[in-house]
Tab-separated table of C-alpha atoms and ligand atoms in Angstrom:
chain	number	residue	atom	x	y	z
A	20	MET	CA	-18.954	-19.333	-10.350
A	21	LYS	CA	-15.176	-19.013	-10.557
A	22	GLU	CA	-15.161	-18.324	-14.300
A	23	GLN	CA	-17.994	-15.818	-13.907
A	24	LEU	CA	-16.120	-13.887	-11.182
A	25	ILE	CA	-12.939	-13.843	-13.255
A	26	LYS	CA	-14.848	-12.532	-16.246
A	27	GLN	CA	-16.418	-9.769	-14.150
A	28	ALA	CA	-12.999	-8.859	-12.754
A	29	ILE	CA	-11.442	-8.647	-16.226
A	30	ASP	CA	-14.323	-6.427	-17.390
A	31	ILE	CA	-13.718	-4.058	-14.447
A	32	LEU	CA	-9.997	-3.840	-15.152
A	33	ASN	CA	-10.539	-3.257	-18.869
A	34	ASP	CA	-13.119	-0.629	-18.103
A	35	ASN	CA	-10.758	1.195	-15.731
A	36	PHE	CA	-7.834	1.069	-18.187
A	37	GLN	CA	-7.056	4.488	-19.680
A	38	GLU	CA	-5.608	5.614	-22.977
A	39	GLY	CA	-2.461	6.956	-21.337
A	40	GLY	CA	-1.399	3.355	-20.553
A	41	PHE	CA	-2.478	3.049	-16.915
A	42	THR	CA	-5.467	1.882	-14.862
A	43	ILE	CA	-7.422	4.083	-12.455
A	44	PRO	CA	-8.244	2.503	-9.059
A	45	CYS	CA	-11.932	3.302	-9.604
A	46	LYS	CA	-14.156	5.662	-11.540
A	47	GLY	CA	-14.996	9.068	-10.053
A	48	LEU	CA	-13.301	8.575	-6.693
A	49	TYR	CA	-9.732	7.963	-7.960
A	50	PRO	CA	-9.225	9.260	-11.541
A	51	PHE	CA	-5.384	9.025	-11.773
A	52	GLN	CA	-2.604	6.437	-11.475
A	53	TRP	CA	-1.653	5.384	-7.925
A	54	LYS	CA	1.684	3.711	-7.210
A	55	TRP	CA	0.785	0.620	-5.207
A	56	ASP	CA	-2.569	0.196	-6.949
A	57	SER	CA	-0.727	-0.073	-10.265
A	58	GLY	CA	1.440	-2.848	-8.888
A	59	PHE	CA	-1.498	-4.960	-7.673
A	60	ILE	CA	-3.410	-4.222	-10.876
A	61	ALA	CA	-0.498	-5.470	-13.007
A	62	ILE	CA	-0.537	-8.813	-11.143
A	63	GLY	CA	-4.172	-9.310	-12.194
A	64	GLN	CA	-3.606	-8.112	-15.761
A	65	ALA	CA	-0.642	-10.474	-16.131
A	66	HIS	CA	-3.076	-13.412	-16.048
A	67	TYR	CA	-5.027	-12.382	-19.136
A	68	ASP	CA	-3.105	-9.594	-20.923
A	69	MET	CA	0.616	-9.460	-20.161
A	70	GLU	CA	1.151	-6.543	-22.533
A	71	LYS	CA	-1.207	-4.410	-20.453
A	72	ALA	CA	0.605	-5.366	-17.248
A	73	LYS	CA	3.917	-4.377	-18.812
A	74	THR	CA	2.484	-1.039	-19.921
A	75	GLU	CA	1.001	-0.358	-16.474
A	76	ILE	CA	4.387	-0.658	-14.751
A	77	ALA	CA	6.346	1.060	-17.528
A	78	THR	CA	3.995	4.059	-17.343
A	79	LEU	CA	4.425	4.324	-13.581
A	80	LEU	CA	8.207	4.071	-13.793
A	81	ASP	CA	8.256	6.682	-16.535
A	82	ALA	CA	7.149	9.197	-13.881
A	83	GLN	CA	10.227	8.541	-11.698
A	84	TRP	CA	12.083	11.597	-10.386
A	85	GLU	CA	15.806	12.250	-10.910
A	86	ASN	CA	16.633	10.994	-7.407
A	87	GLY	CA	14.879	7.634	-7.907
A	88	PHE	CA	11.714	8.679	-6.072
A	89	ILE	CA	8.415	7.312	-7.456
A	90	PRO	CA	5.351	9.413	-6.577
A	91	HIS	CA	2.163	8.060	-5.058
A	92	ILE	CA	-0.118	9.671	-7.659
A	93	VAL	CA	0.751	10.463	-11.280
A	94	PHE	CA	-1.683	13.071	-12.583
A	95	HIS	CA	-2.065	11.937	-16.183
A	96	ASN	CA	-5.113	14.102	-16.832
A	97	GLU	CA	-6.906	17.208	-15.625
A	98	SER	CA	-9.795	15.471	-13.843
A	99	ASP	CA	-11.377	17.592	-11.118
A	100	THR	CA	-13.296	14.743	-9.453
A	101	TYR	CA	-10.466	14.259	-6.903
A	102	PHE	CA	-9.158	16.472	-4.127
A	103	PRO	CA	-6.321	17.309	-3.546
A	104	GLY	CA	-5.153	17.459	-7.153
A	105	ALA	CA	-1.943	18.499	-8.909
A	106	ASP	CA	-2.418	22.183	-8.084
A	107	VAL	CA	-2.284	21.402	-4.347
A	108	HIS	CA	0.593	18.918	-4.480
A	109	ARG	CA	2.792	21.049	-6.791
A	110	SER	CA	5.546	18.548	-7.627
A	111	ASP	CA	7.164	21.304	-9.712
A	112	LEU	CA	8.456	22.807	-6.437
A	113	SER	CA	11.079	20.070	-6.344
A	114	PRO	CA	14.001	20.581	-8.753
A	115	LEU	CA	14.223	16.788	-9.023
A	116	ALA	CA	10.618	16.143	-10.069
A	117	SER	CA	9.668	14.579	-13.410
A	118	LYS	CA	9.424	17.233	-16.086
A	119	LYS	CA	7.031	15.049	-18.060
A	120	TYR	CA	4.293	14.354	-15.471
A	121	LYS	CA	2.708	16.281	-12.634
A	122	SER	CA	2.603	14.179	-9.479
A	123	THR	CA	2.428	14.241	-5.725
A	124	GLY	CA	5.602	14.735	-3.686
A	125	MET	CA	4.954	11.715	-1.509
A	126	THR	CA	5.253	8.012	-2.232
A	127	GLN	CA	3.507	4.711	-1.355
A	128	PRO	CA	4.633	1.206	-0.306
A	129	PRO	CA	7.389	-0.034	-2.674
A	130	VAL	CA	5.615	-3.007	-4.225
A	131	THR	CA	7.025	-2.716	-7.754
A	132	GLY	CA	10.011	-5.054	-7.214
A	133	PHE	CA	7.912	-8.005	-6.125
A	134	VAL	CA	5.284	-7.186	-8.737
A	135	LEU	CA	7.901	-7.759	-11.467
A	136	GLU	CA	8.686	-11.148	-9.910
A	137	GLU	CA	4.979	-12.016	-9.701
A	138	MET	CA	4.635	-11.141	-13.394
A	139	TYR	CA	7.543	-13.467	-14.119
A	140	ARG	CA	5.869	-16.248	-12.101
A	141	ILE	CA	2.639	-15.809	-14.071
A	142	ALA	CA	4.221	-15.373	-17.529
A	143	GLU	CA	3.969	-18.217	-20.013
A	144	ASP	CA	6.705	-16.761	-22.204
A	145	LYS	CA	9.328	-16.243	-19.487
A	146	GLU	CA	12.115	-15.357	-21.871
A	147	ASN	CA	10.091	-12.539	-23.355
A	148	LEU	CA	9.158	-11.227	-19.925
A	149	LEU	CA	12.793	-11.269	-18.793
A	150	LYS	CA	13.633	-9.029	-21.741
A	151	TYR	CA	11.003	-6.569	-20.535
A	152	ILE	CA	12.217	-6.800	-16.933
A	153	ALA	CA	15.737	-5.981	-18.128
A	154	THR	CA	14.419	-2.643	-19.420
A	155	GLN	CA	12.698	-1.694	-16.125
A	156	ILE	CA	14.563	-3.277	-13.220
A	157	ASP	CA	17.248	-0.601	-12.786
A	158	LYS	CA	14.532	1.992	-12.194
A	159	VAL	CA	13.174	-0.076	-9.334
A	160	TYR	CA	16.692	-0.524	-7.977
A	161	ASP	CA	17.173	3.264	-8.124
A	162	ASN	CA	13.940	3.644	-6.177
A	163	HIS	CA	15.332	1.361	-3.433
A	164	ALA	CA	18.623	3.287	-3.468
A	165	TYR	CA	16.559	6.439	-2.935
A	166	PHE	CA	14.936	4.932	0.194
A	167	TYR	CA	18.239	3.813	1.694
A	168	THR	CA	19.981	7.101	0.880
A	169	HIS	CA	17.290	9.641	1.761
A	170	ARG	CA	14.731	7.966	4.009
A	171	ASP	CA	16.820	5.948	6.486
A	172	VAL	CA	17.600	8.694	9.001
A	173	ASN	CA	19.069	6.450	11.700
A	174	ASN	CA	20.954	4.263	9.257
A	175	GLU	CA	19.150	1.163	10.524
A	176	GLY	CA	17.778	-0.198	7.236
A	177	LEU	CA	14.275	1.229	7.748
A	178	ALA	CA	12.663	3.887	5.538
A	179	PHE	CA	10.507	6.568	7.146
A	180	ILE	CA	7.188	7.840	5.851
A	181	TYR	CA	6.336	11.485	6.385
A	182	HIS	CA	2.624	11.376	5.523
A	183	ASN	CA	-0.200	8.988	6.362
A	184	TRP	CA	-0.986	8.725	2.630
A	185	GLU	CA	2.487	7.239	2.129
A	186	SER	CA	1.468	4.270	4.282
A	187	GLY	CA	-1.479	3.422	2.034
A	188	THR	CA	-3.541	2.945	5.218
A	189	ASP	CA	-4.755	6.532	5.287
A	190	ASN	CA	-6.932	7.042	8.373
A	191	SER	CA	-5.668	4.173	10.500
A	192	PRO	CA	-6.151	4.791	14.247
A	193	ILE	CA	-2.356	4.432	14.413
A	194	TRP	CA	-2.077	8.106	13.494
A	195	ASP	CA	-4.625	9.422	16.037
A	196	ASP	CA	-2.010	10.302	18.654
A	197	ILE	CA	0.162	12.051	16.069
A	198	TRP	CA	-2.768	14.310	15.118
A	199	LYS	CA	-2.972	15.345	18.781
A	200	THR	CA	0.545	16.805	18.510
A	201	MET	CA	-0.508	19.046	15.575
A	202	ASN	CA	-2.824	22.009	15.370
A	203	PRO	CA	-3.436	22.751	11.691
A	204	PRO	CA	-5.544	25.650	10.427
A	205	ASP	CA	-9.204	24.987	9.631
A	206	TYR	CA	-8.551	24.990	5.861
A	207	THR	CA	-11.263	25.888	3.375
A	208	PHE	CA	-11.485	23.378	0.546
A	209	GLU	CA	-13.997	21.378	-1.390
A	210	ARG	CA	-13.711	17.670	-0.789
A	211	ARG	CA	-14.672	15.411	-3.676
A	212	ASP	CA	-14.434	11.962	-2.046
A	213	THR	CA	-17.608	12.483	-0.024
A	214	THR	CA	-19.532	13.275	-3.201
A	215	HIS	CA	-18.754	9.734	-4.416
A	216	VAL	CA	-18.885	7.838	-1.108
A	217	ASP	CA	-20.934	8.181	2.101
A	218	ALA	CA	-19.028	10.460	4.500
A	219	SER	CA	-19.408	7.907	7.330
A	220	GLN	CA	-17.037	5.637	5.377
A	221	ARG	CA	-14.339	8.288	4.840
A	222	PRO	CA	-11.912	10.354	6.984
A	223	THR	CA	-13.261	13.438	8.787
A	224	LYS	CA	-12.753	17.092	7.768
A	225	ARG	CA	-10.341	17.552	10.690
A	226	GLU	CA	-8.305	14.588	9.531
A	227	TYR	CA	-8.070	16.193	6.070
A	228	ASP	CA	-6.785	19.394	7.743
A	229	HIS	CA	-3.945	17.330	9.186
A	230	TYR	CA	-3.242	15.644	5.843
A	231	LEU	CA	-3.091	19.027	4.056
A	232	ASN	CA	-0.987	20.574	6.771
A	233	ILE	CA	1.793	18.010	6.324
A	234	ILE	CA	1.736	18.623	2.561
A	235	GLU	CA	2.075	22.388	3.137
A	236	ILE	CA	5.100	21.815	5.381
A	237	ALA	CA	6.731	19.530	2.779
A	238	LYS	CA	6.050	22.131	0.092
A	239	GLU	CA	7.683	24.868	2.170
A	240	HIS	CA	10.801	22.706	1.921
A	241	ASN	CA	10.368	21.971	-1.804
A	242	TYR	CA	9.996	18.277	-1.016
A	243	ASN	CA	13.601	18.069	0.181
A	244	ASP	CA	13.891	14.818	2.160
A	245	ALA	CA	16.463	16.007	4.702
A	246	LYS	CA	14.346	19.045	5.527
A	247	ILE	CA	11.194	16.954	5.706
A	248	ALA	CA	12.981	14.571	8.093
A	249	ALA	CA	13.905	17.569	10.237
A	250	HIS	CA	10.548	19.366	10.176
A	251	SER	CA	7.624	17.069	9.428
A	252	PRO	CA	5.387	16.556	12.486
A	253	PHE	CA	4.668	13.104	11.057
A	254	LEU	CA	7.706	10.796	10.816
A	255	VAL	CA	7.000	7.098	11.179
A	256	LEU	CA	8.539	3.677	10.553
A	257	ASP	CA	5.683	1.637	9.131
A	258	PRO	CA	5.906	-2.186	9.204
A	259	LEU	CA	3.852	-2.584	6.011
A	260	PHE	CA	5.918	-0.061	4.043
A	261	ASN	CA	9.200	-1.634	5.157
A	262	ALA	CA	7.974	-5.197	4.645
A	263	MET	CA	7.138	-4.278	1.046
A	264	LEU	CA	10.626	-2.806	0.608
A	265	ILE	CA	12.230	-5.966	2.000
A	266	LYS	CA	10.082	-8.287	-0.112
A	267	SER	CA	10.932	-6.199	-3.178
A	268	ASN	CA	14.681	-6.338	-2.352
A	269	GLU	CA	14.400	-10.123	-2.333
A	270	SER	CA	12.631	-10.075	-5.707
A	271	LEU	CA	15.212	-7.762	-7.258
A	272	ILE	CA	17.985	-10.114	-6.102
A	273	ASN	CA	16.163	-13.097	-7.670
A	274	LEU	CA	15.466	-11.245	-10.911
A	275	TYR	CA	18.985	-9.846	-11.346
A	276	ARG	CA	20.302	-13.416	-10.920
A	277	LEU	CA	17.855	-14.708	-13.534
A	278	LEU	CA	19.030	-11.952	-15.861
A	279	GLY	CA	22.648	-12.968	-15.270
A	280	ASN	CA	23.306	-9.372	-14.286
A	281	THR	CA	24.641	-9.581	-10.735
A	282	GLY	CA	26.468	-6.249	-10.411
A	283	LYS	CA	23.896	-4.817	-8.001
A	284	VAL	CA	23.193	-7.989	-6.027
A	285	ALA	CA	25.844	-7.455	-3.335
A	286	GLN	CA	24.431	-4.006	-2.515
A	287	LEU	CA	20.879	-5.368	-2.405
A	288	GLU	CA	21.970	-8.183	-0.095
A	289	ALA	CA	23.688	-5.707	2.218
A	290	TRP	CA	20.521	-3.558	2.380
A	291	GLN	CA	18.426	-6.656	2.906
A	292	LYS	CA	20.490	-7.921	5.829
A	293	LYS	CA	20.428	-4.553	7.534
A	294	SER	CA	16.697	-4.057	6.964
A	295	ILE	CA	15.663	-7.467	8.287
A	296	LYS	CA	17.759	-6.901	11.408
A	297	GLY	CA	16.451	-3.343	11.865
A	298	PHE	CA	12.872	-4.525	11.415
A	299	ASN	CA	13.197	-7.296	14.000
A	300	ASP	CA	15.115	-5.143	16.480
A	301	LYS	CA	13.002	-2.017	16.288
A	302	LEU	CA	9.470	-3.000	15.293
A	303	TRP	CA	8.843	-6.202	17.273
A	304	ASP	CA	6.745	-5.734	20.422
A	305	ASP	CA	7.342	-8.465	22.997
A	306	THR	CA	4.150	-7.827	24.921
A	307	LEU	CA	1.793	-7.637	21.953
A	308	ASN	CA	3.669	-10.396	20.108
A	309	ALA	CA	3.410	-8.437	16.879
A	310	TYR	CA	5.284	-5.936	14.736
A	311	VAL	CA	4.156	-2.366	15.379
A	312	HIS	CA	4.671	1.124	13.949
A	313	TYR	CA	7.365	3.406	15.398
A	314	ASP	CA	6.990	7.164	15.881
A	315	LEU	CA	10.374	8.742	15.097
A	316	ARG	CA	9.249	12.138	16.409
A	317	LYS	CA	8.497	10.787	19.862
A	318	ASP	CA	11.139	8.085	19.533
A	319	ALA	CA	8.606	5.529	20.761
A	320	PRO	CA	6.632	2.589	19.386
A	321	ILE	CA	2.941	3.020	18.523
A	322	ARG	CA	1.579	0.001	20.319
A	323	PHE	CA	-1.423	-1.265	18.326
A	324	VAL	CA	-1.916	-4.381	16.216
A	325	THR	CA	-3.087	-3.824	12.620
A	326	SER	CA	-3.184	-5.976	9.491
A	327	SER	CA	0.124	-4.252	8.614
A	328	SER	CA	1.659	-6.064	11.625
A	329	PHE	CA	1.306	-9.383	9.778
A	330	SER	CA	2.646	-8.247	6.395
A	331	ALA	CA	6.171	-9.149	7.561
A	332	LEU	CA	5.301	-12.808	6.847
A	333	TYR	CA	5.173	-12.108	3.113
A	334	ALA	CA	8.713	-10.720	3.212
A	335	GLY	CA	10.115	-13.635	5.247
A	336	ILE	CA	11.167	-11.291	8.061
A	337	PRO	CA	10.293	-13.243	11.255
A	338	SER	CA	12.029	-16.386	12.459
A	339	GLN	CA	9.705	-19.423	12.510
A	340	GLU	CA	9.353	-18.921	16.272
A	341	ARG	CA	8.250	-15.306	15.872
A	342	ALA	CA	5.997	-16.234	12.971
A	343	ASP	CA	4.227	-18.736	15.265
A	344	LEU	CA	3.650	-15.955	17.816
A	345	LEU	CA	2.424	-13.627	15.082
A	346	LEU	CA	-0.076	-16.255	13.948
A	347	GLN	CA	-1.322	-16.660	17.521
A	348	THR	CA	-1.817	-12.897	17.777
A	349	MET	CA	-3.631	-12.805	14.468
A	350	MET	CA	-5.990	-15.641	15.306
A	351	GLY	CA	-6.476	-14.470	18.907
A	352	LYS	CA	-7.429	-10.903	18.034
A	353	PHE	CA	-8.665	-11.009	14.410
A	354	GLY	CA	-9.562	-14.645	13.810
A	355	GLY	CA	-12.795	-15.239	15.787
A	356	GLU	CA	-15.561	-17.162	14.015
A	357	GLU	CA	-17.739	-14.050	14.029
A	358	LEU	CA	-15.218	-12.225	11.824
A	359	TYR	CA	-13.984	-12.377	8.278
A	360	LEU	CA	-10.202	-12.283	8.031
A	361	CYS	CA	-8.551	-9.889	8.124
A	362	ALA	CA	-9.769	-6.681	9.756
A	363	SER	CA	-7.399	-3.782	9.145
A	364	PHE	CA	-7.347	-2.780	12.827
A	365	ASP	CA	-7.519	-4.708	16.114
A	366	PRO	CA	-11.248	-5.561	16.506
A	367	ASN	CA	-10.899	-5.517	20.317
A	368	SER	CA	-9.695	-1.933	20.447
A	369	ASP	CA	-12.073	0.933	21.174
A	370	ARG	CA	-10.594	2.669	18.106
A	371	PHE	CA	-11.932	-0.114	15.839
A	372	ASP	CA	-14.689	0.937	13.414
A	373	PRO	CA	-15.923	-1.805	11.029
A	374	LYS	CA	-17.187	0.687	8.424
A	375	LYS	CA	-14.604	3.412	8.326
A	376	TYR	CA	-11.941	2.811	5.727
A	377	TRP	CA	-8.646	1.781	7.392
A	378	ARG	CA	-10.058	1.773	10.944
A	379	GLY	CA	-11.361	-1.805	10.697
A	380	PRO	CA	-12.678	-2.969	7.312
A	381	VAL	CA	-11.145	-5.852	5.339
A	382	TRP	CA	-9.072	-4.821	2.286
A	383	ILE	CA	-8.378	-7.283	-0.532
A	384	ASN	CA	-4.797	-6.113	-1.132
A	385	MET	CA	-3.928	-6.763	2.516
A	386	ASN	CA	-5.611	-10.153	2.342
A	387	TRP	CA	-3.571	-11.023	-0.743
A	388	ILE	CA	-0.342	-10.075	1.083
A	389	LEU	CA	-1.381	-12.053	4.171
A	390	HIS	CA	-2.501	-15.097	2.164
A	391	ASN	CA	0.908	-15.286	0.503
A	392	GLY	CA	2.743	-14.571	3.746
A	393	LEU	CA	0.874	-17.285	5.659
A	394	LYS	CA	1.643	-19.794	2.899
A	395	ARG	CA	5.316	-18.866	3.016
A	396	TYR	CA	5.465	-20.055	6.646
A	397	GLY	CA	3.345	-23.170	6.048
A	398	PHE	CA	0.231	-21.792	7.803
A	399	ASN	CA	-1.855	-23.273	5.017
A	400	ASP	CA	-5.216	-23.548	6.798
A	401	VAL	CA	-5.302	-19.899	7.785
A	402	ALA	CA	-3.991	-18.895	4.340
A	403	GLN	CA	-6.900	-20.823	2.834
A	404	ARG	CA	-9.367	-19.093	5.160
A	405	VAL	CA	-8.072	-15.653	4.149
A	406	LYS	CA	-8.534	-16.626	0.519
A	407	GLU	CA	-12.037	-18.020	1.030
A	408	ASP	CA	-13.097	-14.996	3.065
A	409	SER	CA	-11.871	-12.650	0.315
A	410	ILE	CA	-13.796	-14.547	-2.349
A	411	ALA	CA	-16.942	-14.714	-0.178
A	412	LEU	CA	-16.913	-10.968	0.533
A	413	ILE	CA	-16.626	-10.101	-3.154
A	414	GLU	CA	-19.127	-12.720	-4.270
A	415	LYS	CA	-21.709	-11.525	-1.801
A	416	ASN	CA	-21.211	-7.764	-2.050
A	417	GLY	CA	-19.373	-6.978	-5.274
A	418	PHE	CA	-15.899	-5.666	-6.116
A	419	PHE	CA	-15.823	-2.966	-3.443
A	420	GLU	CA	-12.868	-1.065	-2.024
A	421	TYR	CA	-13.326	-2.404	1.562
A	422	PHE	CA	-15.694	-4.621	3.531
A	423	ASN	CA	-17.231	-4.892	7.007
A	424	PRO	CA	-15.464	-7.772	8.779
A	425	ILE	CA	-18.411	-8.634	11.079
A	426	LYS	CA	-20.196	-11.726	9.747
A	427	LYS	CA	-23.576	-11.074	11.368
A	428	VAL	CA	-23.879	-7.734	9.593
A	429	ASN	CA	-22.781	-9.395	6.391
A	430	GLU	CA	-25.740	-11.759	6.508
A	431	THR	CA	-28.266	-8.960	6.494
A	432	GLU	CA	-26.797	-6.001	4.629
A	433	ASN	CA	-24.622	-5.138	1.686
A	434	VAL	CA	-21.356	-4.390	3.427
A	435	GLY	CA	-18.995	-3.470	0.648
A	436	TYR	CA	-17.964	0.160	1.144
A	437	GLY	CA	-16.037	2.945	-0.596
A	438	GLY	CA	-15.596	2.755	-4.356
A	439	ASN	CA	-17.247	-0.016	-6.372
A	440	ASN	CA	-15.705	-1.823	-9.353
A	441	PHE	CA	-12.425	-1.254	-7.570
A	442	SER	CA	-9.409	-2.291	-9.631
A	443	TRP	CA	-7.152	-4.035	-7.110
A	444	SER	CA	-10.067	-6.002	-5.638
A	445	ALA	CA	-10.688	-7.292	-9.180
A	446	ALA	CA	-7.017	-7.844	-10.033
A	447	LEU	CA	-6.092	-9.723	-6.879
A	448	LEU	CA	-9.224	-11.837	-6.941
A	449	ILE	CA	-8.102	-13.075	-10.368
A	450	ASP	CA	-4.738	-14.038	-8.877
A	451	LEU	CA	-6.352	-15.732	-5.862
A	452	LEU	CA	-8.707	-17.734	-8.080
A	453	LYS	CA	-6.096	-18.870	-10.641
B	524	LIG	C1	-4.986	8.808	-1.046
B	524	LIG	C2	-6.170	4.641	-4.428
B	524	LIG	C3	-5.793	4.972	-2.998
B	524	LIG	C4	-5.081	3.795	-2.298
B	524	LIG	C5	-4.922	4.048	-0.811
B	524	LIG	C6	-6.307	4.367	-0.242
B	524	LIG	C7	-6.892	5.597	-0.938
B	524	LIG	C8	-6.243	7.992	-1.339
B	524	LIG	C9	-7.475	8.781	-0.893
B	524	LIG	O1	-7.003	5.331	-2.321
B	524	LIG	O2	-6.073	6.723	-0.665
B	524	LIG	O3	-3.866	8.175	-1.567
B	524	LIG	O4	-7.738	9.801	-1.509
B	524	LIG	O5	-8.144	8.376	0.053
B	524	LIG	O6	-6.241	4.541	1.128
B	524	LIG	O7	-4.367	2.920	-0.184
B	524	LIG	O8	-3.829	3.599	-2.879
B	524	LIG	O9	-6.905	3.447	-4.464
């Protein structure tokens, strides 16, 4: 069984690998290179073809902008199966954009630092991999410098996101109250996602109006961060995004030490200290006993528990005492026997929807982050359950993009949703099974 699943996963990843040296998240639905997908994909590739993993990350970093920014999509080709494409995003409006690649002007969770460390963990020839890391690591450092210089408006060690697509958790109910503060035009456009996937599993037309509206505002300001910080109706501190930054800081520190190149370590440690403090001070909610999102526009927390709330474990952010509380919250709200771990949104909330994308379904990349985070704090039984649930969902349904967390439904129907033969589900399953 295990060998069979690994073989299937490798076939999917090889099939999704493109000539330009990158892997698409899935055919039809996502025909380009996505930032955090590439990172998770490289972790899977590292187990069976390290050269491919190296290429994946090198290609992504090749699209870095002059200010250290790394875009969320790199448009390597002219595919028209995805909306909105390069002609909507118009990265050329920014004087700092890559001259080599068209891209978006927004980013995604900064996973690349810890991905390099994961590749090092997996590598058999560690010396060879360190040589490769030496050629890439400064680009990742520059990306972190970008976040601390241009995205930390209150100088508290936390980077803002200005678009829901930057969070990676696109239509989370977290954003619902922000949409109420906006009134975008009823844009005319042709969506492509709902030609690949049932519309009931995707965001609504009105949600897309909001998504496009924020892009238009950012474009009016030529993707200038200071102007975006001043004018974007969406400005949020996201616990997942910042946990990934903090985990990646830690990895960069470890890797620079291994390289014997410690010139940047003091700066990374200073950022790290500030970020961990900022995260604990600003994002912890004493009543919910969880980390939550923070709306910088309203200057108020967004008080819901999501799978992002638990990602802090992977980055070692909570004290053991807080981690214990976080585990209680997770098991109390998300851990019932009738559920697979881990729903993406609080299953007790009336905003929970078990079929709709980031409003409830289980995602394998989040489960991978949570599995590793739970292990870090010694919560081995729950870590094991997250792993077993991930394997069971894929084994039963296939390598889908997301899954219905309700077990009863799982017994009777196929409950894998979104894209099939999805790259990070394949890649991270390989890592979980090895
Ligand atoms: C927008 C590629 C990406 C993931 C995101 C996921 C989805 C895109 C979309 O697909 O977002 O970036 O068009 O819906 O939400 O996490 O990186 O797999």
